[in-house]
XYZ file of C-alpha atoms in Angstrom:
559
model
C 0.000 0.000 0.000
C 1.401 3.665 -0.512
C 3.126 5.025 2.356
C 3.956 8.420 0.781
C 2.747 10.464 -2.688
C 5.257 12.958 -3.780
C 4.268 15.404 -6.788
C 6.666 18.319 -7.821
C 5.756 20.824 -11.028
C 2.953 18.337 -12.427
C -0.031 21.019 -13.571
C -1.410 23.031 -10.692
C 0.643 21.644 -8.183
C 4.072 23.088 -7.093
C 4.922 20.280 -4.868
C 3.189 18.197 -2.762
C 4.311 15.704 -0.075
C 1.170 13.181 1.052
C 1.357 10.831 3.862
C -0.904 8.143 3.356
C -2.468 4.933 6.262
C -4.000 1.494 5.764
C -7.451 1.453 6.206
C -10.322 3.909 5.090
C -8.898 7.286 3.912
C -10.833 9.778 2.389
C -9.889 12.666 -0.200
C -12.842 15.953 -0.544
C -12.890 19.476 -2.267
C -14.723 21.545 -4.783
C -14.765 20.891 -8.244
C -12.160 21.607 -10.183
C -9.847 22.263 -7.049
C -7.339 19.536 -7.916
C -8.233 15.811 -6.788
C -8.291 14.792 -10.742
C -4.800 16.235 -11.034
C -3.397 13.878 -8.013
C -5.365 11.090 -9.704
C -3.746 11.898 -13.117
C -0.130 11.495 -11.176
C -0.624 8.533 -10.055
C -2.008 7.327 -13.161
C 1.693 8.108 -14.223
C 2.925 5.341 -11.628
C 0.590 2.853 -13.327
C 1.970 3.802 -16.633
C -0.519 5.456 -17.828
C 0.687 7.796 -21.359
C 2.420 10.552 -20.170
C 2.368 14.189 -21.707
C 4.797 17.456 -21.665
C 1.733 19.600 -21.349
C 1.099 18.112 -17.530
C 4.267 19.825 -16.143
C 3.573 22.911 -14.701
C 4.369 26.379 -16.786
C 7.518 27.691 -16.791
C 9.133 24.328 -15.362
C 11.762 22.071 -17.380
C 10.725 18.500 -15.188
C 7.973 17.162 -13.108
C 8.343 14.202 -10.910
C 6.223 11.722 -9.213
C 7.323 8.826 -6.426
C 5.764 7.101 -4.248
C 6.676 4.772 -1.732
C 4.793 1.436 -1.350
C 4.699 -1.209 1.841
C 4.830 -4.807 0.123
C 5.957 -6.715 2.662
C 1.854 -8.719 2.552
C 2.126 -9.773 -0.766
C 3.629 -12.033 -2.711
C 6.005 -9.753 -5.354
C 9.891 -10.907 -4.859
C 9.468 -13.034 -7.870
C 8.519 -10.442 -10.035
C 11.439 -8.440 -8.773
C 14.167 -11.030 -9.175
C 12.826 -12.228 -12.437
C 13.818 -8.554 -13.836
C 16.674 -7.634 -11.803
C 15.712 -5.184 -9.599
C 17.079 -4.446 -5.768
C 13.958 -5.611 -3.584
C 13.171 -4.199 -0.434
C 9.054 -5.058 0.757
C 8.923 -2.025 2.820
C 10.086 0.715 1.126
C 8.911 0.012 -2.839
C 9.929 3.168 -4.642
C 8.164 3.857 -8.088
C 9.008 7.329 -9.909
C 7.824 8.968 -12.937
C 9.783 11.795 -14.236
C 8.788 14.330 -17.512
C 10.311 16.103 -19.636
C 9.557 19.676 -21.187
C 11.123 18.336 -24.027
C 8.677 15.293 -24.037
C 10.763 12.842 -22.285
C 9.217 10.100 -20.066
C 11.586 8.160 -17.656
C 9.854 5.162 -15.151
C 11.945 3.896 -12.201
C 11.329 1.043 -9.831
C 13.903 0.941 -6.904
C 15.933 4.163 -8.593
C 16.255 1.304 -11.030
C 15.235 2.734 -15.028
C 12.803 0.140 -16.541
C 10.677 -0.165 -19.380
C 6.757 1.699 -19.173
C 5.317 -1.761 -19.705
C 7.219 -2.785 -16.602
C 5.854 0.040 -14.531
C 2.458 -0.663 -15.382
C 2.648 -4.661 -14.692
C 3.686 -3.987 -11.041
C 1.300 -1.022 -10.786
C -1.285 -3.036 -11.799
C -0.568 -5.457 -8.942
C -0.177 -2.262 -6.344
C -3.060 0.065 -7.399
C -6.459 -0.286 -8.421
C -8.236 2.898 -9.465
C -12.017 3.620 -10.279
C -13.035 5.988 -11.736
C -17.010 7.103 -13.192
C -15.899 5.620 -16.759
C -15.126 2.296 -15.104
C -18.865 2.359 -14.855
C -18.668 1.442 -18.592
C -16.988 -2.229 -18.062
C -20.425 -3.126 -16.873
C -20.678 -3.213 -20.726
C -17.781 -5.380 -21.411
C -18.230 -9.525 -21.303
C -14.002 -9.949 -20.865
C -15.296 -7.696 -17.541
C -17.858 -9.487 -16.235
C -15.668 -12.688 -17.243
C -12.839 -11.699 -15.094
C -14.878 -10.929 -12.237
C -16.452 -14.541 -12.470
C -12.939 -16.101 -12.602
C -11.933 -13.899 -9.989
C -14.564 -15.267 -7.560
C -14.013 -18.658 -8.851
C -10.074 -19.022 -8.450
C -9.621 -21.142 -11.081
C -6.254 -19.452 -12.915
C -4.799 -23.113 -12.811
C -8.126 -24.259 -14.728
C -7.982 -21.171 -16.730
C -4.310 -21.289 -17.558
C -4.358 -25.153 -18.226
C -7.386 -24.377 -21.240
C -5.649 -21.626 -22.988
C -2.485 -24.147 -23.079
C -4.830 -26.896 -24.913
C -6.464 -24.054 -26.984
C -3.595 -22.902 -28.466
C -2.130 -25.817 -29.244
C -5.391 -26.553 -31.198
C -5.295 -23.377 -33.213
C -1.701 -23.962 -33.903
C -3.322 -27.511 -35.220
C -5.894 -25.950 -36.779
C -3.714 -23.312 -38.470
C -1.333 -26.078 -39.886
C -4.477 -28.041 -41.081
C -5.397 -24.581 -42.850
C -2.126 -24.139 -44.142
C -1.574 -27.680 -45.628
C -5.111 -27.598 -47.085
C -4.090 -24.762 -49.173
C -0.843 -26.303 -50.098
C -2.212 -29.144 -51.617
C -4.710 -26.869 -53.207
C -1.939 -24.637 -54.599
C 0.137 -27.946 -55.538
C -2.622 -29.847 -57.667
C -3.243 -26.374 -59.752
C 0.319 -25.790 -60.589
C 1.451 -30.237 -60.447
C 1.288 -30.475 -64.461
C 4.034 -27.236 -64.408
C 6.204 -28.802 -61.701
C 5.926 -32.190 -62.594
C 7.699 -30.910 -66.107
C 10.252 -28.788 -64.173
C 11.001 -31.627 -62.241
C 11.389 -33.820 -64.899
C 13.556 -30.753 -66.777
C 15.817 -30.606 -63.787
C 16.319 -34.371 -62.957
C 17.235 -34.966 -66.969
C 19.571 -33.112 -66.453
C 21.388 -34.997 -64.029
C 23.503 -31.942 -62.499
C 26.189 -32.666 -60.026
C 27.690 -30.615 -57.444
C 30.360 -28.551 -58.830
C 30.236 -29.776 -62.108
C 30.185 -26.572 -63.637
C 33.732 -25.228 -62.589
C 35.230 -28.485 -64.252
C 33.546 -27.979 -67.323
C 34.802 -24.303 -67.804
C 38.409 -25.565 -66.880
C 37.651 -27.948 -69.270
C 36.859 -25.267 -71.950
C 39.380 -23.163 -71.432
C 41.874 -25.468 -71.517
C 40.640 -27.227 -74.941
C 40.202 -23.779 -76.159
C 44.078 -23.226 -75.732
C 45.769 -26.163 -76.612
C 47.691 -25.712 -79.364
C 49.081 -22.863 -76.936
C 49.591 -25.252 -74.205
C 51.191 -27.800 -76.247
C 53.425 -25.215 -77.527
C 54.827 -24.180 -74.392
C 55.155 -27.465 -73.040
C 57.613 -28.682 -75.991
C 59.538 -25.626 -75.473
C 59.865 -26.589 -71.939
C 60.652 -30.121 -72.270
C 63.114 -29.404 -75.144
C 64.989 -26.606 -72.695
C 64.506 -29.519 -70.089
C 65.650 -32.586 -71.434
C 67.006 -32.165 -75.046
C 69.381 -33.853 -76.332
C 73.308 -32.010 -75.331
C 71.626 -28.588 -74.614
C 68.924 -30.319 -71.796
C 69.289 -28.398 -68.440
C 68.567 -31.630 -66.795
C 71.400 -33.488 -69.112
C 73.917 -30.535 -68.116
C 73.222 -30.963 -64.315
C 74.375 -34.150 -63.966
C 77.268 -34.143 -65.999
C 78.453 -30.851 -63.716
C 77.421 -33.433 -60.387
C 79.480 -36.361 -62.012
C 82.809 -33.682 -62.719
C 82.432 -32.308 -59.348
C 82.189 -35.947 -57.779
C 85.895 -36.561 -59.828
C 87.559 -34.240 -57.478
C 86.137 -34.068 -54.024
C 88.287 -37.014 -52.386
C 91.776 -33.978 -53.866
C 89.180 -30.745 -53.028
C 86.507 -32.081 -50.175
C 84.749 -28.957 -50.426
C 83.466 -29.737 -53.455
C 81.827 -32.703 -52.260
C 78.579 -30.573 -50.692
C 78.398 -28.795 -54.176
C 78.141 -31.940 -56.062
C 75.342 -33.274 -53.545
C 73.408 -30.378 -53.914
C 73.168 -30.159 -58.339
C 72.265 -34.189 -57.533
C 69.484 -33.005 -55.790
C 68.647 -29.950 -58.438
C 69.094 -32.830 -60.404
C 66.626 -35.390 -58.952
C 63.754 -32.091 -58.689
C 63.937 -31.042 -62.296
C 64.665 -34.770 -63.758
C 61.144 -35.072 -61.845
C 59.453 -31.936 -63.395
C 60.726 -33.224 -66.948
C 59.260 -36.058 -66.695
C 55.799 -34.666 -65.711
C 56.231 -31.879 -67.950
C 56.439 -34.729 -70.862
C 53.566 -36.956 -69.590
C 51.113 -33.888 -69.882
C 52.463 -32.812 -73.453
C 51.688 -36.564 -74.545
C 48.616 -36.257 -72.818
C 47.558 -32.529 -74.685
C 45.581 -32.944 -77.847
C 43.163 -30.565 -79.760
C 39.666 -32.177 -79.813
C 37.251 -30.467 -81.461
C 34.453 -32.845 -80.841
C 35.214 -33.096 -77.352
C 35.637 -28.850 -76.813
C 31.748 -29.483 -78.737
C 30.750 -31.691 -76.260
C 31.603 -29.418 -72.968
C 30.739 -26.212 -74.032
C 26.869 -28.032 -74.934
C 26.787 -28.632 -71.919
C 27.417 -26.026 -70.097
C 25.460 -23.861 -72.779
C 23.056 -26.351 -71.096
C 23.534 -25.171 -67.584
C 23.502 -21.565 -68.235
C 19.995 -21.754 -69.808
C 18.717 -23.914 -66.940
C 20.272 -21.230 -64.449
C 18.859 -18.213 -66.759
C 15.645 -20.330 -66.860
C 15.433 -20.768 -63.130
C 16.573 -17.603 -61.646
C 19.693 -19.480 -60.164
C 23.263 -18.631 -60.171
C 24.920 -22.030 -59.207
C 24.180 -25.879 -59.924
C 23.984 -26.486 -55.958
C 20.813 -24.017 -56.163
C 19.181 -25.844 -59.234
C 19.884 -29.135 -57.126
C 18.155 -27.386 -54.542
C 15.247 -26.800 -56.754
C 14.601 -29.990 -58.247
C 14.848 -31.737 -54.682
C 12.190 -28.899 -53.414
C 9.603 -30.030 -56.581
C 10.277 -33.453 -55.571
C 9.369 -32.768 -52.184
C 5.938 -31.178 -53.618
C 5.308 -33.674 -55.437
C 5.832 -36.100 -53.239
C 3.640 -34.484 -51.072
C 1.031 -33.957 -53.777
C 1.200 -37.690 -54.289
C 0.904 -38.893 -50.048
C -1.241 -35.516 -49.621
C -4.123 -36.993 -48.083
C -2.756 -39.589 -45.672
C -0.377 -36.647 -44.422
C -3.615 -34.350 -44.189
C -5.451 -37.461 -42.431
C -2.812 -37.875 -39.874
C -2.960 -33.848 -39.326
C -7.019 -33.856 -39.223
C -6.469 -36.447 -36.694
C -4.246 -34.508 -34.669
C -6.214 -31.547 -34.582
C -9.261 -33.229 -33.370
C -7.087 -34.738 -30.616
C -6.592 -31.277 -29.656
C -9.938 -29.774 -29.767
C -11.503 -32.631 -27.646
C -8.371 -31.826 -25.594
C -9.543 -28.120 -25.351
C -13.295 -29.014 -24.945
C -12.272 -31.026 -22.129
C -10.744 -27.912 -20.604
C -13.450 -25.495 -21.503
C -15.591 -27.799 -19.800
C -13.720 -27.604 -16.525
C -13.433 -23.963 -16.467
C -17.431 -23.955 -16.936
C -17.783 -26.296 -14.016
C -15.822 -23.935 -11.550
C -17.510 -20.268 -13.337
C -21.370 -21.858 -12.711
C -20.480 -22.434 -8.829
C -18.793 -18.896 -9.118
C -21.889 -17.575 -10.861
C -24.343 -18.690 -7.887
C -21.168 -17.637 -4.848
C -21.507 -14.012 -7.098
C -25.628 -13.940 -7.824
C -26.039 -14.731 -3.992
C -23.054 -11.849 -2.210
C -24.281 -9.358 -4.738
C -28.111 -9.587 -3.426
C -26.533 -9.444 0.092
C -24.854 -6.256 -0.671
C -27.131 -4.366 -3.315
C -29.924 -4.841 -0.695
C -28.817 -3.184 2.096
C -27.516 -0.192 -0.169
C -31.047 0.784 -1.153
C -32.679 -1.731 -3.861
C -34.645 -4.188 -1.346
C -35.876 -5.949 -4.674
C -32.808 -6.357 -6.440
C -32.163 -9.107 -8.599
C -29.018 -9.945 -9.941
C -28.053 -13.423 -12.173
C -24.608 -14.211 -13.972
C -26.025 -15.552 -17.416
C -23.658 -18.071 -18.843
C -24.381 -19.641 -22.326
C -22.334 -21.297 -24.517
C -20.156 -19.935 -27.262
C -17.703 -21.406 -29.901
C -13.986 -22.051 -28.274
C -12.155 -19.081 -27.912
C -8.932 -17.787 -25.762
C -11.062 -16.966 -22.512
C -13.655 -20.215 -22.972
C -16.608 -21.337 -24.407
C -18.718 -19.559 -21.886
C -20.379 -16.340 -23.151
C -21.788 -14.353 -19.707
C -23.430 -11.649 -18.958
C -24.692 -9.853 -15.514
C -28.619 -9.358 -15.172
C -29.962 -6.898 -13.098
C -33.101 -5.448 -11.899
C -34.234 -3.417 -9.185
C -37.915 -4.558 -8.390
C -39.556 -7.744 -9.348
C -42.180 -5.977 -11.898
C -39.145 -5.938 -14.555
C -37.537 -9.138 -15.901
C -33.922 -9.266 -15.333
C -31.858 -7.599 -18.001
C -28.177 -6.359 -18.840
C -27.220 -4.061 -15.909
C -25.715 -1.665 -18.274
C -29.164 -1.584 -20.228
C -31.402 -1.163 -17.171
C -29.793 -0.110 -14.123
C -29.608 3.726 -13.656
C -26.546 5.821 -12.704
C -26.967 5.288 -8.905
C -27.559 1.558 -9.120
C -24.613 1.286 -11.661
C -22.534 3.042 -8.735
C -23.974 0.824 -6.274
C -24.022 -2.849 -8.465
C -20.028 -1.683 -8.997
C -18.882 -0.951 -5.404
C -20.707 -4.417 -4.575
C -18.484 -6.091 -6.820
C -15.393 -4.121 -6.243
C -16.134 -5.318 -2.458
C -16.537 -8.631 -3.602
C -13.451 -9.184 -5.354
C -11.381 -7.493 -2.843
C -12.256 -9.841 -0.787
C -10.814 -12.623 -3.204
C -7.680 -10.797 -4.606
C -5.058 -8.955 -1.851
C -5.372 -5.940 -4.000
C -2.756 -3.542 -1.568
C -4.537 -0.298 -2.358
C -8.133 0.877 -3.723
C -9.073 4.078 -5.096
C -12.803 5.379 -5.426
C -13.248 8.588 -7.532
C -16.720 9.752 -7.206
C -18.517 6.373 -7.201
C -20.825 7.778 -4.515
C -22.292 10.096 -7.949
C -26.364 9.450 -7.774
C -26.825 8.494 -4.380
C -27.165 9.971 -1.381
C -28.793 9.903 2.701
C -28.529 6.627 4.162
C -27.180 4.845 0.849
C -24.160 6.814 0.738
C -23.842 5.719 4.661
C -24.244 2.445 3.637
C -21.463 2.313 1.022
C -19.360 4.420 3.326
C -19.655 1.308 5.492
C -18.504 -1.108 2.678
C -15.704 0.812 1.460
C -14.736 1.429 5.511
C -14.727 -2.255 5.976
C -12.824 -3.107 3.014
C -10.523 -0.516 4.179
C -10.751 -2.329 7.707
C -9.055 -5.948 5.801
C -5.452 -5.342 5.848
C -5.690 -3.301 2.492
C -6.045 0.393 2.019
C -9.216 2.355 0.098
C -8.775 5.984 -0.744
C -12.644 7.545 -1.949
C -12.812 10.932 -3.859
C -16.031 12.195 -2.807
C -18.542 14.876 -2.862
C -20.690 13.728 0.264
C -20.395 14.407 3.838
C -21.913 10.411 4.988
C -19.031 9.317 3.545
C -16.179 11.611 3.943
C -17.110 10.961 7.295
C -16.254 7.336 7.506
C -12.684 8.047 6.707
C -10.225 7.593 9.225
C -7.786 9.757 7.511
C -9.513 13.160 5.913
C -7.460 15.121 2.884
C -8.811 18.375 1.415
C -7.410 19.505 -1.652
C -7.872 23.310 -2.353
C -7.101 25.792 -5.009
C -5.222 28.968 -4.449
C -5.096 31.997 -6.619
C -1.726 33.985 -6.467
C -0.185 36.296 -8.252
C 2.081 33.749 -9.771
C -1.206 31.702 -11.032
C -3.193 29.434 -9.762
C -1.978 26.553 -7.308
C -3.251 23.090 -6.001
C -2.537 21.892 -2.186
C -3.351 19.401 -0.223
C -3.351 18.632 3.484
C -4.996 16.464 6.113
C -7.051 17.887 8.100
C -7.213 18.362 12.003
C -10.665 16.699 14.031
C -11.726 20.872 14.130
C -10.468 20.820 10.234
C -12.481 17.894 9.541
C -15.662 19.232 11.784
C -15.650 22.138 9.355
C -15.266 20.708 5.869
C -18.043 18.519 6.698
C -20.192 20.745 7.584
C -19.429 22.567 4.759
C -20.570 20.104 2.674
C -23.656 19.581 4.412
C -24.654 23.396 3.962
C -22.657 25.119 1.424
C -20.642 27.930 1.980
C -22.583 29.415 4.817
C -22.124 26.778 7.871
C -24.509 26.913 10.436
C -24.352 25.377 14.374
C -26.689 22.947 13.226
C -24.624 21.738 9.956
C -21.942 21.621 12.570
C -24.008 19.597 15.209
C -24.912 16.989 12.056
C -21.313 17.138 11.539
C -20.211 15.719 14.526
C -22.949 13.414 14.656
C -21.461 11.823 11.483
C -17.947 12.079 12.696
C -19.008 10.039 15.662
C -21.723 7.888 14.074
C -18.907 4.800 13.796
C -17.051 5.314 16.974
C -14.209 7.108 15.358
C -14.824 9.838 18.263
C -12.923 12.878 15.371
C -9.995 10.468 15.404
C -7.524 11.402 12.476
């Protein structure tokens, strides 16, 4: 829950500093005097869209932190899954802006991503607000609430597993379906490419031998030229280099036992000797070997003329990619050809996975019907006692093709006297029951998720008397089980309630106009209320009634 609310430069306000309690706190002032602006910063925490035109005129940065006690709930994971320090009793989140448009979010003076901020605020803050109203519209709403009450995340978690992998079936079903659609239209064409291609008969690097080939048969008188010139300088007969060597070795060998230096000399022409007897004799093998052959220089450069118009033909630069090709239409084909055992086996599978699914969807109805009759019975017990004695109120649950939340379509019925056949509550109820059917349910699934902190703007809007007393009560006893509730109200029964009392208040200055907040003092709090009661003229007996609110739940002006 927030221990502390620190705004600096964000619209109206300069700076403010707000300690904040567990329990029931509670947060009046005119209109317009500022409590939207304090909502709007905290929005900011929850990672809500930031924008330059919220920081106060004149200023270059606006900041917002609060500090959070999380020691109740269950959140080291979520800090050691993304690195950041933990420390469960003093949670720090801050928002800072930018004139320049800017946005920085920071858990534990630690910079993270917005969508970080927001999945921890999420878990930290829950606000209302009058639009909220509007959800009463939504089925993934009234859906959550039901799962909520019903506590069945393993149930729900555990379908959306088997109904994914069933539209991940389905999808490859889909896919294959129009594969072999798109196969048989186009199987004449690829069945002659194919047949092009394997003719063929191309081999792996069979192309760079061929042009070697060419360019060697292309040449050869050349080549046979230059190899009789180098045999003849080589080996020929008296003038041979080879010939010469080892006639020098033999003359040196004559003298070396009279000059023993020589001896080293004549070793080494024997082994110039041996090396270039050796390259002779290769250099005469490929001279026999070298031959001008037309027919065969025909017979190489048809086929690679061959290659290049299969390569021009198929877009492809190499014989591996033709290869590539032709094992790809054999593949298609083959496919074409075992088509419908393959999309047999996959039908199969896919019905494996949507009874799987059903299965599922099944279980999850099972635990949202004893939900709907735990929520259809609390709701009458609250909506009652806040003022509609014939209320009726039942969770409708039909069902619906498979989808990612179900096969359970619901919808809340409502009606407030037993004349009118039940009917959606956002088609029927008016603005005060909407208030009323929504602060029973926000009280309801408080009580099933450890939500740290609650905050009410204006829900009280269309009641009044001894129904806003009565949902002072709920939102004081919510307040009262280990969590904290923060109402923005315009009504003294339940300003009254709070144990804690803020009053924001606008101030005109010659600098502008500026936005504070403080807590007020048992006399404070005497006085606001009273206010309330009678306008801007208070009278002793606004006062008296007052006081009689203050102490109407034994808080005795407590602050």
């Amino acid at each position: 829950m927030i221990k502390t609310l620190y705004i600096k430069n964000f619209t109206l306000i300069d700076e403010l500093r707000m300690q904040l309690y567990p329990g029931f706190s509670v947060i009046t002032g005119e209109t317009g005097a500022g409590k939207s602006i304090i909502l709007g910063a905290i929005g900011l925490l929850l990672g809500n869209r930031a924008d330059s035109k919220s920081i106060k005129q004149g200023c270059e940065r606006c900041t917002i932190e609060a500090h959070f006690d999380i020691s109740r709930y269950d959140l080291r994971s979520f800090f050691e899954e993304n690195d950041i320090d933990y420390d469960a009793d003093d949670c720090i989140l801050r928002r800072e802006l930018t004139a320049a448009g800017k946005s920085r979010a920071f858990i534990n003076d630690t910079p993270v991503p917005l969508t970080l901020m927001r999945e921890l605020g999420e878990q930290l803050i829950d606000i209302h607000s009058q639009h909220q109203n509007l959800l009463l519209q939504k089925e993934d709403f009234q859906l959550g609430v039901l799962d909520t009450i019903a506590n069945n995340q393993q149930q729900l978690d555990s379908y959306r597993k088997a109904y994914n992998e069933y539209r991940q079936a389905l999808q490859q079903q889909e896919q294959m379906r129009a594969d072999i659609e798109h196969n048989r239209q186009n199987e004449d064409f690829m069945r002659f490419q194919y047949n092009e291609l394997h003719s063929a008969a191309l081999k792996s690097g069979e192309q760079e031998d061929l042009e070697q080939q060419a360019d060697m048969l292309s040449h050869a008188e050349d080549i046979k030229q230059a190899l009789y010139e180098t045999d003849n300088l080589l080996s020929g007969e008296g003038t041979g280099i080879v010939g010469q060597l080892r006639r020098a070795s033999s003359s040196l060998r004559t003298i070396e036992k009279v000059f023993p230096q020589m001896a080293e000399m004549a070793e080494r022409l024997e082994n110039s000797y041996i090396e270039l007897k050796d390259v002779a004799d290769d250099v005469s093998s490929q001279m026999d070997r070298i031959d001008f052959d037309p027919a065969q220089l025909d017979a190489v450069n048809e086929r690679l003329d061959q290659i290049y118009s299969l390569q021009k033909k198929y877009h492809a630069s190499t014989i591996d990619e033709l290869i590539g090709m032709e094992q790809q239409l054999a593949s298609q084909l083959s496919q074409i050809e075992n088509s419908d055992e393959e999309l047999q086996a996959l039908e199969q599978q896919t019905d494996a996975c949507l009874k799987k699914a059903e299965r599922h969807a099944k279980e999850l109805n099972h635990s949202r019907k004893a939900a709907a009759k735990a929520v259809e019975q609390q709701m009458l017990e609250r909506l009652v006692p806040l003022g509609i004695p014939h209320a009726r109120f039942s969770v409708s649950l039909l069902p619906k093709s498979l989808a990612a939340d179900g096969a359970d379509k619901v919808a809340f019925l409502f009606s407030a006297n037993t004349s009118t056949p039940v009917q959606p509550v956002s088609q029927v109820a008016s603005g005060g029951e909407i208030a009323r059917v929504m602060l029973s349910l926000k009280a309801m699934i408080s009580g099933a998720v450890k939500l740290p902190t609650i905050i009410f703007d204006e829900i009280d809007t269309g009641v009044s008397g001894k129904i806003a007393e009565k949902m002072a009560v709920i939102m004081k006893e919510m307040g009262d089980s280990d969590r904290q509730v923060i109402s923005i109200t315009h009504l003294p029964q339940i300003a009254a309630r709070g144990s804690h009392h803020y009053k924001v208040y606008k101030e005109e200055t010659a600098q502008g106009t500026h936005s504070h907040l403080t807590e007020l003092t048992p006399d404070e709090r005497i006085q606001e209320i009273a206010q309330m009661l009678s306008g801007e003229s208070v009278t002793q007996a606004a006062l008296q009634n007052a006081r009689e609110l203050l102490c109407a739940d034994g808080a005795a002006l407590q602050t």
